Short mmCIF file of N, CA and C in Angstrom, two decimals:
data_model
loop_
_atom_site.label_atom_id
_atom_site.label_comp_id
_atom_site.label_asym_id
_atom_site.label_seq_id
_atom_site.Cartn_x
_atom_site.Cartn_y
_atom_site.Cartn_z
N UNK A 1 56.78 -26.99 41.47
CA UNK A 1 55.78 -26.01 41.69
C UNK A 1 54.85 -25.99 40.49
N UNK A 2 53.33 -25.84 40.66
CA UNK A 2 53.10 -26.25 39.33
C UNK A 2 51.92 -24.65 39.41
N UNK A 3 51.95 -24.47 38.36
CA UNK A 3 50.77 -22.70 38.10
C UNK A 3 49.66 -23.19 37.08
N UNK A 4 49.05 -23.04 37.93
CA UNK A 4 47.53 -23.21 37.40
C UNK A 4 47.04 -21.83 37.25
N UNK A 5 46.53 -21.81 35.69
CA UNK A 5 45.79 -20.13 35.39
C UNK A 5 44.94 -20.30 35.46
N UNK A 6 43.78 -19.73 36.46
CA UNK A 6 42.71 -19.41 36.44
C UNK A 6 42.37 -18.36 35.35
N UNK A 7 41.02 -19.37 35.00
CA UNK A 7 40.56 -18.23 33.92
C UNK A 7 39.80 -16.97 34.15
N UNK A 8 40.42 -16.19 33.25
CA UNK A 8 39.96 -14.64 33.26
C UNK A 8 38.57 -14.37 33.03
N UNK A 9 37.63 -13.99 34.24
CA UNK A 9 36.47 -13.84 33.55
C UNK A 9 36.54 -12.28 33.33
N UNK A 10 35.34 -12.04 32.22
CA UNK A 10 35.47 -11.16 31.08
C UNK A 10 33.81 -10.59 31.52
N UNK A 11 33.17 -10.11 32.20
CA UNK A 11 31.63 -9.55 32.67
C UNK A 11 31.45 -8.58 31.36
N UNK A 12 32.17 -7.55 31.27
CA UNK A 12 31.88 -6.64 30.45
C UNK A 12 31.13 -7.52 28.88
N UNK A 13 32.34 -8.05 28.57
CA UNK A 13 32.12 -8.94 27.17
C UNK A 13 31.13 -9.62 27.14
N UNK A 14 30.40 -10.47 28.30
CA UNK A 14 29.27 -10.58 28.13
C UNK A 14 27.71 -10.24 28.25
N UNK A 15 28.53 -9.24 29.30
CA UNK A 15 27.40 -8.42 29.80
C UNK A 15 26.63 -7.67 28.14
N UNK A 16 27.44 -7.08 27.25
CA UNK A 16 27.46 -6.59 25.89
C UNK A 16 26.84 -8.08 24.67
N UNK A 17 27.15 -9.16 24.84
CA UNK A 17 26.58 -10.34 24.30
C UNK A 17 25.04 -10.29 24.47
N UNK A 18 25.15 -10.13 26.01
CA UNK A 18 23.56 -10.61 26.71
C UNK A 18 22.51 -9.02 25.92
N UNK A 19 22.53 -8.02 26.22
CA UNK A 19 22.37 -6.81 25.68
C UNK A 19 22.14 -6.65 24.37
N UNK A 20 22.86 -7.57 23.31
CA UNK A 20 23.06 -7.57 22.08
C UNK A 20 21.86 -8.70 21.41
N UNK A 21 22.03 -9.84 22.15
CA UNK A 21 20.84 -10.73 22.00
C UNK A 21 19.36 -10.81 22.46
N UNK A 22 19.60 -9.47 23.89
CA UNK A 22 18.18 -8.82 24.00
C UNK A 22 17.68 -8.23 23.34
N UNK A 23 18.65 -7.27 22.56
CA UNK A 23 18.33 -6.31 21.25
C UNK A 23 17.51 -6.60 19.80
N UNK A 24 18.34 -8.26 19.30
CA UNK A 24 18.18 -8.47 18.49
C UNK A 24 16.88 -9.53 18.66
N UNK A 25 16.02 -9.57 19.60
CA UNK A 25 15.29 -10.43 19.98
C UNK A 25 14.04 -9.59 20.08
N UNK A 26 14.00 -8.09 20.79
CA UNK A 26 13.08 -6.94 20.24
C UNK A 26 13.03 -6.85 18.99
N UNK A 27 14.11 -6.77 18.01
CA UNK A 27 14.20 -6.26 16.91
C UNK A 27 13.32 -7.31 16.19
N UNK A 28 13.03 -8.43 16.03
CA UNK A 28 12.58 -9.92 15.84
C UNK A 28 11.25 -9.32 15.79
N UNK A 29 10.79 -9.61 17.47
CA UNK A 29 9.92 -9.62 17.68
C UNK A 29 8.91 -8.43 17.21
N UNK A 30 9.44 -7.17 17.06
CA UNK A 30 8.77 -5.80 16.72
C UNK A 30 8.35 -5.99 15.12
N UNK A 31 9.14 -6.63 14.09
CA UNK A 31 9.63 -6.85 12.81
C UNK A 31 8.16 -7.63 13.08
N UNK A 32 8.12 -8.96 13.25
CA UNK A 32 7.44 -9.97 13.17
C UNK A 32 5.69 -9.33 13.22
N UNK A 33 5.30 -8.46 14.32
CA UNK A 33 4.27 -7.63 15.26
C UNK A 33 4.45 -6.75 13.61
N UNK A 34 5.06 -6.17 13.42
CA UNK A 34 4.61 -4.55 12.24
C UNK A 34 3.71 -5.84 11.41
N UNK A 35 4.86 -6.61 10.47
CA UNK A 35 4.36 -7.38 9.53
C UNK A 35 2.94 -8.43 9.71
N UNK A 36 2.89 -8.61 10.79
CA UNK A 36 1.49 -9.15 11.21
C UNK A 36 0.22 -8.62 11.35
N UNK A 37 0.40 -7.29 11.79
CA UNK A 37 -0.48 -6.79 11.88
C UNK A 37 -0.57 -5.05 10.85
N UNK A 38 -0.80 -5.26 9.80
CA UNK A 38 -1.64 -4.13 8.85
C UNK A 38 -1.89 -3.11 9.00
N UNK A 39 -1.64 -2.08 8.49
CA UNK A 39 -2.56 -1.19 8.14
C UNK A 39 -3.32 -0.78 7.25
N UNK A 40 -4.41 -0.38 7.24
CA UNK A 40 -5.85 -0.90 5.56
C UNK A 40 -6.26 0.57 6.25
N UNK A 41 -6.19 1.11 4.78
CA UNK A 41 -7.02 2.31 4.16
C UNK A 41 -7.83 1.90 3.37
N UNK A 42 -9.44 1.91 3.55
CA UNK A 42 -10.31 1.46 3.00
C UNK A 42 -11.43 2.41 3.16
N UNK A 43 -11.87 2.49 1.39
CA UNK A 43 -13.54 3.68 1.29
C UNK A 43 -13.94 2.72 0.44
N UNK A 44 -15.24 3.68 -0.05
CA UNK A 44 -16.18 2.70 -1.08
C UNK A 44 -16.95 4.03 -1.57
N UNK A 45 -17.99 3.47 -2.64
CA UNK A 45 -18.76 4.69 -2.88
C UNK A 45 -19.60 3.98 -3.37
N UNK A 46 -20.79 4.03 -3.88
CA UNK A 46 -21.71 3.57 -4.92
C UNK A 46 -21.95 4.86 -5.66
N UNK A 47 -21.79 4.31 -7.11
CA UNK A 47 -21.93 4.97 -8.31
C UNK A 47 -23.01 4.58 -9.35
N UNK A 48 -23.83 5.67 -9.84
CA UNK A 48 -24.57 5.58 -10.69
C UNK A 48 -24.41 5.22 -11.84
N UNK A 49 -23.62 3.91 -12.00
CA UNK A 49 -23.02 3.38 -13.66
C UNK A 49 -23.24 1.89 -13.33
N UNK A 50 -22.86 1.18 -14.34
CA UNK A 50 -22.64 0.18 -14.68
C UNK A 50 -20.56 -0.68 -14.27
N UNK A 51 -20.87 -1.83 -13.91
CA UNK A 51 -19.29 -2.11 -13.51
C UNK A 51 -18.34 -1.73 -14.67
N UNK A 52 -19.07 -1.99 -15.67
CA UNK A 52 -18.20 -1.89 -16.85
C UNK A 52 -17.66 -0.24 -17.24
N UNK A 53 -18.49 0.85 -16.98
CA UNK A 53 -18.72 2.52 -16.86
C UNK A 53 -17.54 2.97 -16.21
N UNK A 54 -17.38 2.08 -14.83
CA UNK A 54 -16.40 2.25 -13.72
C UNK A 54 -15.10 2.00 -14.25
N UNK A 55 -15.50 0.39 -14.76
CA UNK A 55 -13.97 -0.07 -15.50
C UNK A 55 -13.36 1.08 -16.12
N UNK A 56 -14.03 1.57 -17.30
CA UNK A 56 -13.72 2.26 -18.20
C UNK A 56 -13.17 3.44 -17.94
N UNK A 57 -13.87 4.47 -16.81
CA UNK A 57 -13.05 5.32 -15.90
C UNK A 57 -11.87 5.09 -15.28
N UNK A 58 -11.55 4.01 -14.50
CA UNK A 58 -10.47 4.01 -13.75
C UNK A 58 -9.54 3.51 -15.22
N UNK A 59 -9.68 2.69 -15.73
CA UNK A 59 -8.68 2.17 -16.79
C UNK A 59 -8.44 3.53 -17.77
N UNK A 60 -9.00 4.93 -17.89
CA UNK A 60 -8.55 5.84 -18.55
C UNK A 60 -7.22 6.68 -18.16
N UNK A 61 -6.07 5.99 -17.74
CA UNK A 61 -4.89 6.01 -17.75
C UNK A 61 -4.36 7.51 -18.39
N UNK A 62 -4.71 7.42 -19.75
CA UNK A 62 -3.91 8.24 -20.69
C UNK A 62 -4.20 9.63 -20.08
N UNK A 63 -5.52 9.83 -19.78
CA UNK A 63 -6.05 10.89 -19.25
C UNK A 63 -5.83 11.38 -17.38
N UNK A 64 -5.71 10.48 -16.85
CA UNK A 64 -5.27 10.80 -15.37
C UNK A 64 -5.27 12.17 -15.24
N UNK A 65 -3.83 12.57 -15.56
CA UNK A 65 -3.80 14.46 -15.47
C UNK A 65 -5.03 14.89 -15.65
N UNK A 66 -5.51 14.74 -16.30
CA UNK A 66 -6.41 15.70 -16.84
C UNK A 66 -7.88 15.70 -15.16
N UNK A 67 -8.06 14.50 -15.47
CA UNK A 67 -9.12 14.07 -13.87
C UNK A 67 -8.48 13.38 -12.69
N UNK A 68 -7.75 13.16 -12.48
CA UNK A 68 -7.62 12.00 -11.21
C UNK A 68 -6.68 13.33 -10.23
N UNK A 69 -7.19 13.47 -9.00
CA UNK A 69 -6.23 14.03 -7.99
C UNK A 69 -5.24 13.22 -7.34
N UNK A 70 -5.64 12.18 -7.70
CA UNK A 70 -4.68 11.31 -6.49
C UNK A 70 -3.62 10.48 -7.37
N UNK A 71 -4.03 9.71 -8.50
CA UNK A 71 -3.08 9.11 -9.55
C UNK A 71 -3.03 10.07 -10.53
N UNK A 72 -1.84 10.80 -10.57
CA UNK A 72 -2.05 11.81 -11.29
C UNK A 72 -0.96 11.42 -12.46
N UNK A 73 -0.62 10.20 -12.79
CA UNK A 73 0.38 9.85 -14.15
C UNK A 73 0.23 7.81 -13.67
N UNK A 74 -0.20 7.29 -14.38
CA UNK A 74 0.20 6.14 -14.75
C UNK A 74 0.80 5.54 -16.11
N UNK A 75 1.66 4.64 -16.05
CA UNK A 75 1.84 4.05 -17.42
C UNK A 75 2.58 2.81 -17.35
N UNK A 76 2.34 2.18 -18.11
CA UNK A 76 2.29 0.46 -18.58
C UNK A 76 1.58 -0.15 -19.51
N UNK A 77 1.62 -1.21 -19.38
CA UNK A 77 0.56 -2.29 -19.94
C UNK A 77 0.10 -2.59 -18.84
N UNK A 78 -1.16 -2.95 -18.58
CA UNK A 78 -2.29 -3.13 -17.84
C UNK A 78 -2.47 -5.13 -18.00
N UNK A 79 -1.48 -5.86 -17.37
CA UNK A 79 -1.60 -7.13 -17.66
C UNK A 79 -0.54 -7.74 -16.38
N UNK A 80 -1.36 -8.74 -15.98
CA UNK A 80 -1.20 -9.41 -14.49
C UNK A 80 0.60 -9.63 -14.78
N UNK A 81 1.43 -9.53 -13.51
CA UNK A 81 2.86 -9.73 -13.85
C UNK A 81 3.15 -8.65 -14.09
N UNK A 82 2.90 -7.44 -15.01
CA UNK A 82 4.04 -6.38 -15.60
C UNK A 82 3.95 -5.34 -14.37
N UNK A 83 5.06 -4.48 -14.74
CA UNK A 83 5.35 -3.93 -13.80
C UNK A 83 5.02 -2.45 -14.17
N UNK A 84 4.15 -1.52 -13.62
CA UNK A 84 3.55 -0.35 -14.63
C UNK A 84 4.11 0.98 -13.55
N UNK A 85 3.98 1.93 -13.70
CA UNK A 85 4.85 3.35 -13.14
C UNK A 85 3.61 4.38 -13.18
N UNK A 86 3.57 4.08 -11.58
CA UNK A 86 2.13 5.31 -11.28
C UNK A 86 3.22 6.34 -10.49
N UNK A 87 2.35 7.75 -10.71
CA UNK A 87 2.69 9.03 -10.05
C UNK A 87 1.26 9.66 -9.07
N UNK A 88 1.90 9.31 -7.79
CA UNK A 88 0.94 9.85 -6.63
C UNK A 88 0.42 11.15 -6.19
N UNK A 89 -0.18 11.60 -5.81
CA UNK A 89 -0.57 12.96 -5.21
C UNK A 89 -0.99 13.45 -3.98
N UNK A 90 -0.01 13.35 -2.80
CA UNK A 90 -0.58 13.32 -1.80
C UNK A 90 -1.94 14.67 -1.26
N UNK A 91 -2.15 14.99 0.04
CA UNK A 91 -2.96 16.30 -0.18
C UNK A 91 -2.32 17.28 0.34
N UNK A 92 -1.25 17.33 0.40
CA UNK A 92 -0.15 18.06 0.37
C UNK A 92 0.71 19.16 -0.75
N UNK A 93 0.11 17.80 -1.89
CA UNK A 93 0.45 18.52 -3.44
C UNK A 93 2.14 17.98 -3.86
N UNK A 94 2.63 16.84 -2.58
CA UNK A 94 3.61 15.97 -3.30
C UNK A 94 3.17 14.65 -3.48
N UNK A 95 4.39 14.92 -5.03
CA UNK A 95 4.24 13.68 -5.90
C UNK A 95 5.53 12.47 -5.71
N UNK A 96 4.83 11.19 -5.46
CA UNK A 96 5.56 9.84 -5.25
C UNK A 96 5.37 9.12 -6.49
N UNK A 97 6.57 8.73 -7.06
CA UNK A 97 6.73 7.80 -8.31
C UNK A 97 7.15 6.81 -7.46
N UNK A 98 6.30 5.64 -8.26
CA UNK A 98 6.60 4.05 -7.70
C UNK A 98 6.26 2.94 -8.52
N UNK A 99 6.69 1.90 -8.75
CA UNK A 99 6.82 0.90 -9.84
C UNK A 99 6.19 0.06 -9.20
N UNK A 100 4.83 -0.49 -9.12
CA UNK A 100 4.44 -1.73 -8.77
C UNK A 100 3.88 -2.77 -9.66
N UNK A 101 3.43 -3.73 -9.20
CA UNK A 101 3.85 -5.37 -9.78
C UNK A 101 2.33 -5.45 -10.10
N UNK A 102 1.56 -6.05 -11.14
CA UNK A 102 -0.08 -5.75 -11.17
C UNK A 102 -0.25 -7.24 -10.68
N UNK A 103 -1.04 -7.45 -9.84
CA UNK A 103 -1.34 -8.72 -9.12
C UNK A 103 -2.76 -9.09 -9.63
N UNK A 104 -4.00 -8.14 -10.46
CA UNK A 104 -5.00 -8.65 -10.59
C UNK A 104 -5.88 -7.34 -12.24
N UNK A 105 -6.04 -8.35 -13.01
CA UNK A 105 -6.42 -7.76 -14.05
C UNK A 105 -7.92 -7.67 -14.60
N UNK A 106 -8.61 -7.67 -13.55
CA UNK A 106 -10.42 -8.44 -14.76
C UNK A 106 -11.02 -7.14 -14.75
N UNK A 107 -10.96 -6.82 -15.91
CA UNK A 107 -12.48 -5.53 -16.27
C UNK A 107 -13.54 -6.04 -15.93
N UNK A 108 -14.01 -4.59 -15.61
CA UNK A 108 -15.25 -4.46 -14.88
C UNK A 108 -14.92 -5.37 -13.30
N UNK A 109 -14.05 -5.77 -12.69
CA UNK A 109 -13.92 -6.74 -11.37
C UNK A 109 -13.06 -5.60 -10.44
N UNK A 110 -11.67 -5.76 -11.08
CA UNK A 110 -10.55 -5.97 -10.15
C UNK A 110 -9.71 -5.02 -11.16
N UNK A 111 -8.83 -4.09 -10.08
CA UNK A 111 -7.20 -3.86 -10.72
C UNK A 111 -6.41 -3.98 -9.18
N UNK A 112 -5.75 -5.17 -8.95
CA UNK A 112 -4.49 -4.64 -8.05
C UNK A 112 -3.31 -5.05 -8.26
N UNK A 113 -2.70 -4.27 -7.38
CA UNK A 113 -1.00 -4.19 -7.48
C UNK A 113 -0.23 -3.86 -6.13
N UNK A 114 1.03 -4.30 -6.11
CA UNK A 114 1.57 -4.62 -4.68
C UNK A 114 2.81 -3.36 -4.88
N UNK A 115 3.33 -2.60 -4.44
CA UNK A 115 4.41 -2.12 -3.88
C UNK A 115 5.32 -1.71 -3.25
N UNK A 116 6.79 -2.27 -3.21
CA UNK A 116 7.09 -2.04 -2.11
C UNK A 116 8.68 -1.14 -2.23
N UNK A 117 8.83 -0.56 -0.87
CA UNK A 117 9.83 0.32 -0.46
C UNK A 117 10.72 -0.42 -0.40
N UNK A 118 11.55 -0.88 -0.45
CA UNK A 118 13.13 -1.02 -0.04
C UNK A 118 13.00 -2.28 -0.32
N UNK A 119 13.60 -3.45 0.13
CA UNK A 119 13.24 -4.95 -0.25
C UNK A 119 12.35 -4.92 1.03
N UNK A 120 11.06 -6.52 0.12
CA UNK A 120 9.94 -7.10 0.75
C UNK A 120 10.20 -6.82 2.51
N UNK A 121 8.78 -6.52 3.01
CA UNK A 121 8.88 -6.65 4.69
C UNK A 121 9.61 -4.98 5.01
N UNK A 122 9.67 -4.05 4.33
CA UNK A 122 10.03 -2.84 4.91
C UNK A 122 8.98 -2.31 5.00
N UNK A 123 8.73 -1.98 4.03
CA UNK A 123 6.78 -1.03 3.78
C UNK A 123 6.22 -1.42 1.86
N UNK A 124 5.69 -2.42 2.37
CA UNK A 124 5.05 -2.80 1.13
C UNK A 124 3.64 -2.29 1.46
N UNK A 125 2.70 -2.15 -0.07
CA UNK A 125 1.44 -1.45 0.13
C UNK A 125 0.66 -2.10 -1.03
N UNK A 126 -0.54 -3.42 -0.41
CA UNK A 126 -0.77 -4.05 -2.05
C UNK A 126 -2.51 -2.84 -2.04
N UNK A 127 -1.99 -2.38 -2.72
CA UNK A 127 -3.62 -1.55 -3.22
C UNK A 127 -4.72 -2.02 -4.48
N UNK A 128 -5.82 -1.90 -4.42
CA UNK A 128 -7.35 -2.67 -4.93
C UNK A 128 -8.06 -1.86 -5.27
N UNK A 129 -8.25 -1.59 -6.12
CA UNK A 129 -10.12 -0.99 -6.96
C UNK A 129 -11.21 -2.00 -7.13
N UNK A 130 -11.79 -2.61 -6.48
CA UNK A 130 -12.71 -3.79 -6.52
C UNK A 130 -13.98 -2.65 -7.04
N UNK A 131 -14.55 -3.66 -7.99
CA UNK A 131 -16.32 -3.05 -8.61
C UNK A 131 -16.88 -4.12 -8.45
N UNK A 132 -18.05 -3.96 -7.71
CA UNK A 132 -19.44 -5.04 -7.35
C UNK A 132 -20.71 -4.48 -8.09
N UNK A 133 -21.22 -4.76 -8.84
CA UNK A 133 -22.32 -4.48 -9.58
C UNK A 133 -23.39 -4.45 -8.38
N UNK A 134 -24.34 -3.43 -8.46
CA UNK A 134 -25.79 -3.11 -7.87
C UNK A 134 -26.73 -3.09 -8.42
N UNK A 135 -27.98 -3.53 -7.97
CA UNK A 135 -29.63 -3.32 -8.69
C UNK A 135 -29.53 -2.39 -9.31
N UNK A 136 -30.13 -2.32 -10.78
CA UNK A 136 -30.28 -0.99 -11.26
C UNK A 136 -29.42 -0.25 -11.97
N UNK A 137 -28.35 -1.44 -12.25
CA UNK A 137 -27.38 -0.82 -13.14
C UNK A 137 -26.49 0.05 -12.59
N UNK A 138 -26.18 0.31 -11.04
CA UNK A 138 -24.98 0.70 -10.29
C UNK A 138 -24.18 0.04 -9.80
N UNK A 139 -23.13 0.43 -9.00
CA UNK A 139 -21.74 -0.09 -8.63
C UNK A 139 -21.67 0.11 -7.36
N UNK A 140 -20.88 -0.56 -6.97
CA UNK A 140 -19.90 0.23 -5.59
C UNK A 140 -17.89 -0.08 -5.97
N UNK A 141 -17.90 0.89 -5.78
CA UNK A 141 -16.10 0.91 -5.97
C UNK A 141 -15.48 0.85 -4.99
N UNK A 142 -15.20 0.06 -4.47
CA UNK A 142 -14.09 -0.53 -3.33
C UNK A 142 -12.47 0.13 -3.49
N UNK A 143 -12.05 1.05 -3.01
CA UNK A 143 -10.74 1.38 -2.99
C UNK A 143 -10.57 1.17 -1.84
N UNK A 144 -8.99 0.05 -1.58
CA UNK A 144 -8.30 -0.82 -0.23
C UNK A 144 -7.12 -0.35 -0.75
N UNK A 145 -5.95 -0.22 0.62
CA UNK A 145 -4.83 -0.57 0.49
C UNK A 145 -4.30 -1.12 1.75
N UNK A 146 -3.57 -2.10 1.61
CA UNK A 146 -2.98 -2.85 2.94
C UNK A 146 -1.55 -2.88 3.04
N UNK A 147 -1.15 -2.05 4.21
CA UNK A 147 0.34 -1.98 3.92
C UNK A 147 0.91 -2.28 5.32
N UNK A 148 2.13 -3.18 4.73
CA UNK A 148 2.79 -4.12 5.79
C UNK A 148 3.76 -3.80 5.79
N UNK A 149 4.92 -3.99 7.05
CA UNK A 149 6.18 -3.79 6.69
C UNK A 149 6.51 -3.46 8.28
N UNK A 150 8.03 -3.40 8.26
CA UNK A 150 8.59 -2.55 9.63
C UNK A 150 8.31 -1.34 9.78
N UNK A 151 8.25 -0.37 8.86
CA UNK A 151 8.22 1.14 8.37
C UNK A 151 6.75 1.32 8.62
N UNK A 152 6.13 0.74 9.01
CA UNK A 152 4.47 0.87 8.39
C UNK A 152 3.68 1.56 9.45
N UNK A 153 3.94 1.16 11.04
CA UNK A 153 3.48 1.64 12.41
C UNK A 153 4.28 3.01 12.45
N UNK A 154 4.91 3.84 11.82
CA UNK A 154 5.83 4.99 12.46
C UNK A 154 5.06 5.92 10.95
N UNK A 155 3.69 5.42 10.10
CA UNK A 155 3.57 6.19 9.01
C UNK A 155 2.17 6.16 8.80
N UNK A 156 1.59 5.51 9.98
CA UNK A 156 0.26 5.02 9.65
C UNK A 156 -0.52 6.53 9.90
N UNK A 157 -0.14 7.69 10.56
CA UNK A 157 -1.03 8.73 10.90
C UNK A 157 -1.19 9.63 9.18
N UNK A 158 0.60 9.35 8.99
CA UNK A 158 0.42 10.39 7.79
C UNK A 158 -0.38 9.54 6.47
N UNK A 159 -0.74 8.36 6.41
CA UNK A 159 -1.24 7.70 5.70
C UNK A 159 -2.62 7.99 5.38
N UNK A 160 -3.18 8.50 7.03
CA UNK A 160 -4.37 8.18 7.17
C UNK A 160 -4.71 10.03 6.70
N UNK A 161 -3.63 10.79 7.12
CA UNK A 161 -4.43 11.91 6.83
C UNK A 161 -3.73 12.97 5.30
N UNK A 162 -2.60 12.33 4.97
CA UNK A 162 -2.64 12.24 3.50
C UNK A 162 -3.19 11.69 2.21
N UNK A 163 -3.28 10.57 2.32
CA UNK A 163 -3.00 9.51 1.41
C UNK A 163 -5.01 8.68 1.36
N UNK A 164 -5.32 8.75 2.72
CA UNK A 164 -6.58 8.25 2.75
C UNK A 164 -7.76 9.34 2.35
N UNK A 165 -7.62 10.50 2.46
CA UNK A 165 -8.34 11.62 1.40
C UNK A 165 -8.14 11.33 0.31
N UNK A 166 -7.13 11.26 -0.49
CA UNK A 166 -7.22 11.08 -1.85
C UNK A 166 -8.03 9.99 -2.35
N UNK A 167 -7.57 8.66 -1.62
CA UNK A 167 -8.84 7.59 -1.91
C UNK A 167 -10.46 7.92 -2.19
N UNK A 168 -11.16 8.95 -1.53
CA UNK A 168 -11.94 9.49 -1.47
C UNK A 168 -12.46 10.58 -2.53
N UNK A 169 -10.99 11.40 -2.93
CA UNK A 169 -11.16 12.30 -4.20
C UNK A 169 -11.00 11.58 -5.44
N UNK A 170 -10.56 10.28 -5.74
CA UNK A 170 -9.95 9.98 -6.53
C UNK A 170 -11.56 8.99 -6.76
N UNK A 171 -12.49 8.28 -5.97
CA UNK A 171 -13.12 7.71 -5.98
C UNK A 171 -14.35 8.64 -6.43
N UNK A 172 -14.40 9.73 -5.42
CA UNK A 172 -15.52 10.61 -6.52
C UNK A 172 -15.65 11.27 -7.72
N UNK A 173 -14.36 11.40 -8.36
CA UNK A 173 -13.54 11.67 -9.58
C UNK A 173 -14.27 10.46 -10.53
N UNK A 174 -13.85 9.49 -10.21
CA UNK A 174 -14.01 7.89 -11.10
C UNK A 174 -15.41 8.44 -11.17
N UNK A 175 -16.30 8.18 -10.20
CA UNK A 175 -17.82 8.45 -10.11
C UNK A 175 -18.53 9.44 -11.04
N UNK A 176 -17.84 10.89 -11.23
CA UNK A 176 -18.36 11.27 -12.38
C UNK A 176 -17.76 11.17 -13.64
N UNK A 177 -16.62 10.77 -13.53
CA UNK A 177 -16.37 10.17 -14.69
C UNK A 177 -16.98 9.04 -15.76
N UNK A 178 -18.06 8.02 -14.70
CA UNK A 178 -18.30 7.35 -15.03
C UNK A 178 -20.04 7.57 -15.72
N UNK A 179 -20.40 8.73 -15.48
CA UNK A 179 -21.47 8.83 -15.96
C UNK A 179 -22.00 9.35 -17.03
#
């Protein structure tokens, strides 16, 4: 007599496989979609100074407290690579400490720097002060920030109506500062 075992099929177990690899295939795909596509808080202003006037404003660090609403504590060395410790101000009146990486150093040009939340691809945010010189011995001050990440689509409202005012106070701040 001979017994042949038919094999046990198992539906549940894969039914939970199939489910699990649909899951992780949204999860992919959603990850991939945040990080691809940005969110940019971006103003500008033109100011009655010189690029160099501007420089000199935004690079007055020591003083922040005293003028800036929005960076209301920075400190470091101011040199491409180091890693410097700004204190935020939302318009709320809370403050975010965060350590970012300075990605771009030229007076009178450029200051940016990249930061990010949790490790790379969660909610990183590389932010820019660009100065373009104008006829006449004025400026325009470019304040950008572009922030990527998984975290980034579930924060973009409070971004826009916290965080993107200050760009604005902090830019007309620089402006008379600079004159």
């Amino acid at each position: 007599m001979s017994t042949a075992t038919t094999p046990v099929r198992r539906p549940a177990r894969r039914r939970l496989l199939l489910s699990l690899g649909a899951l992780l295939i949204v999860l992919i795909g959603y990850s991939v979609y945040a990080i691809a596509r940005p969110t940019v808080l971006h103003t500008e202003l033109e100011i009655d100074a010189s690029p160099d006037q501007v420089w000199k404003a935004l690079t007055d660090r020591e003083n922040y407290p005293a003028w800036n609403p929005f960076i209301v504590s920075s400190t470091g060395e101011l040199k491409v690579g180091t890693t410097i410790t700004n204190v935020l101000r939302d318009t709320n009146g809370k403050d975010t400490e965060f350590t970012p990486e300075l990605l771009a150093v030229e007076p009178g040009r450029e200051l940016r720097w990249i930061g990010k939340i949790g490790f790379g691809g969660v909610f990183d945010g590389e932010h820019a002060f660009r100065i373009e010189p104008l006829a006449n011995g004025r400026s325009r001050l470019i304040q950008e920030e572009t922030f990527r990440g998984v975290a980034v689509p579930f924060t973009t409202g409070m971004l826009r109506d916290t965080i993107e005012p200050q760009f604005h106070a902090m830019n007309q701040a620089i402006a008379e500062r600079s004159r």
